């Protein structure tokens, strides 16, 4: 194992110490959904597990909803707050339709639905099996995002300009800046047996792994190198949340890994990485 050295500048270390005193610093928050209790989501029509809590980051919160086969539920903004609401369908299938519209559309694994706070859809889950859905809420207190809806499948992105070879895999971008939404959602394939050193200086990123074995290395609140491996199976995933623009290295196992990535603010859509042995690659604005 290569010895990893501290890459924080004196200025960054000083900022960390100052933030520790205030009690608001949390470096690289790792959440395994298998360890989380089942709760009601901010949209009380849904239940599941909390992946990113609102007190961890003010930009967005994230949950994995678990919906039983045969159920119908409302996909809407939270009960007590205007939010843009996003849905990445992990397992299960069903149909959706917009409130007041007759036409339905299919949703299944690797489909994304994004809606502004003033738009509601109804989801009808197939009787064939339960459904897992990653749900992201972005507060929209002034209701700036109006009458927006986006429905895309991974198959629509493959081989297009939204399927970006980022350096050690592919970032398939369901939502980019020109779509009008505040966040980017991607399906990211990380190639097997690769090492990627990254630092998102201009974005806050969450990477929710749903397939494969990956280990992240980063410096903790005490500036010691630490690491944690994914715990993924057919029912659970692992989220790495870099709310302090954490520099990190991700090392994959013997098979390709897949994660759902959330970027705040939204990506332009053409960003790629340039990996070197001694640097941490970032995306520009």
Coordinates of N, CA, C and O in Angstrom, one line a residue, residues 29-39 48-51 64 66 132 208 228-233 235-240:
X29 N -19.0 12.2 4.8 CA -20.1 11.4 5.6 C -20.4 10.2 4.8 O -20.9 10.3 3.7
X30 N -20.2 9.0 5.4 CA -20.5 7.7 4.7 C -21.7 7.1 5.4 O -21.8 7.0 6.6
X31 N -22.7 6.7 4.6 CA -24.0 6.2 5.0 C -24.2 4.9 4.3 O -24.3 4.8 3.1
X32 N -24.4 3.8 5.1 CA -24.8 2.5 4.5 C -26.3 2.3 4.8 O -26.7 2.4 6.0
X33 N -27.1 2.2 3.8 CA -28.5 2.1 4.0 C -29.0 1.0 4.8 O -30.0 1.0 5.5
X34 N -28.2 -0.1 4.8 CA -28.5 -1.3 5.7 C -28.5 -1.0 7.2 O -29.0 -1.7 8.0
X35 N -27.8 0.1 7.5 CA -27.7 0.5 9.0 C -28.7 1.6 9.4 O -28.8 2.0 10.5
X36 N -29.6 2.0 8.4 CA -30.5 3.1 8.7 C -31.9 2.6 9.0 O -32.4 1.6 8.4
X37 N -32.6 3.2 10.0 CA -34.0 2.8 10.3 C -34.9 3.3 9.3 O -34.7 4.3 8.6
X38 N -36.1 2.6 9.1 CA -37.1 3.0 8.2 C -37.9 4.2 8.8 O -38.3 4.1 10.0
X39 N -38.1 5.3 8.0 CA -38.8 6.5 8.5 C -39.7 6.9 7.4 O -39.7 6.5 6.3
X48 N -38.9 5.1 3.9 CA -37.6 4.5 3.5 C -36.5 4.9 4.5 O -36.8 5.0 5.7
X49 N -35.3 5.1 4.0 CA -34.2 5.4 4.8 C -33.6 6.7 4.4 O -33.6 7.1 3.3
X50 N -33.0 7.4 5.4 CA -32.3 8.7 5.2 C -30.9 8.5 4.8 O -30.1 7.8 5.4
X51 N -30.5 9.0 3.6 CA -29.1 8.9 3.1 C -28.3 10.1 3.4 O -27.1 10.1 3.7
X64 N -33.6 6.9 0.3 CA -34.0 5.8 -0.5 C -35.4 5.3 -0.1 O -35.5 4.8 1.0
X66 N -38.6 2.9 -0.2 CA -38.9 1.5 -0.4 C -40.4 1.4 -0.5 O -41.2 1.7 0.4
X132 N -37.3 0.1 -5.2 CA -36.3 1.0 -4.5 C -36.1 2.2 -5.4 O -35.9 2.1 -6.6
X208 N -23.8 7.5 -4.6 CA -24.6 6.4 -3.9 C -24.4 5.2 -4.7 O -24.9 5.0 -5.8
X228 N -13.3 3.5 3.9 CA -14.5 2.7 4.1 C -14.9 2.1 2.8 O -14.9 2.8 1.8
X229 N -15.3 0.8 2.9 CA -15.7 0.1 1.7 C -17.3 0.1 1.6 O -18.0 0.2 2.6
X230 N -17.7 -0.1 0.4 CA -19.2 -0.1 0.1 C -19.8 -1.4 0.7 O -19.1 -2.4 0.9
X231 N -21.1 -1.3 1.0 CA -21.9 -2.4 1.4 C -23.1 -2.4 0.5 O -24.1 -1.8 0.8
X232 N -23.0 -3.1 -0.6 CA -24.1 -3.0 -1.6 C -24.6 -4.5 -1.8 O -23.8 -5.4 -1.8
X233 N -25.9 -4.6 -2.0 CA -26.5 -5.8 -2.4 C -27.8 -5.5 -3.1 O -28.1 -4.3 -3.4
X235 N -30.7 -5.1 -2.0 CA -31.6 -4.3 -1.2 C -31.0 -3.0 -0.6 O -31.7 -2.2 -0.1
X236 N -29.6 -2.8 -0.7 CA -29.0 -1.7 0.0 C -27.9 -1.1 -0.8 O -27.3 -1.8 -1.7
X237 N -27.5 0.1 -0.5 CA -26.4 0.8 -1.1 C -25.6 1.6 -0.1 O -25.9 1.6 1.1
X238 N -24.5 2.2 -0.6 CA -23.6 3.0 0.3 C -23.4 4.4 -0.3 O -23.2 4.5 -1.5
X239 N -23.6 5.4 0.5 CA -23.4 6.8 0.0 C -22.2 7.4 0.6 O -21.9 7.4 1.8
X240 N -21.4 8.1 -0.3 CA -20.2 8.9 0.1 C -20.6 10.3 -0.2 O -20.9 10.7 -1.3

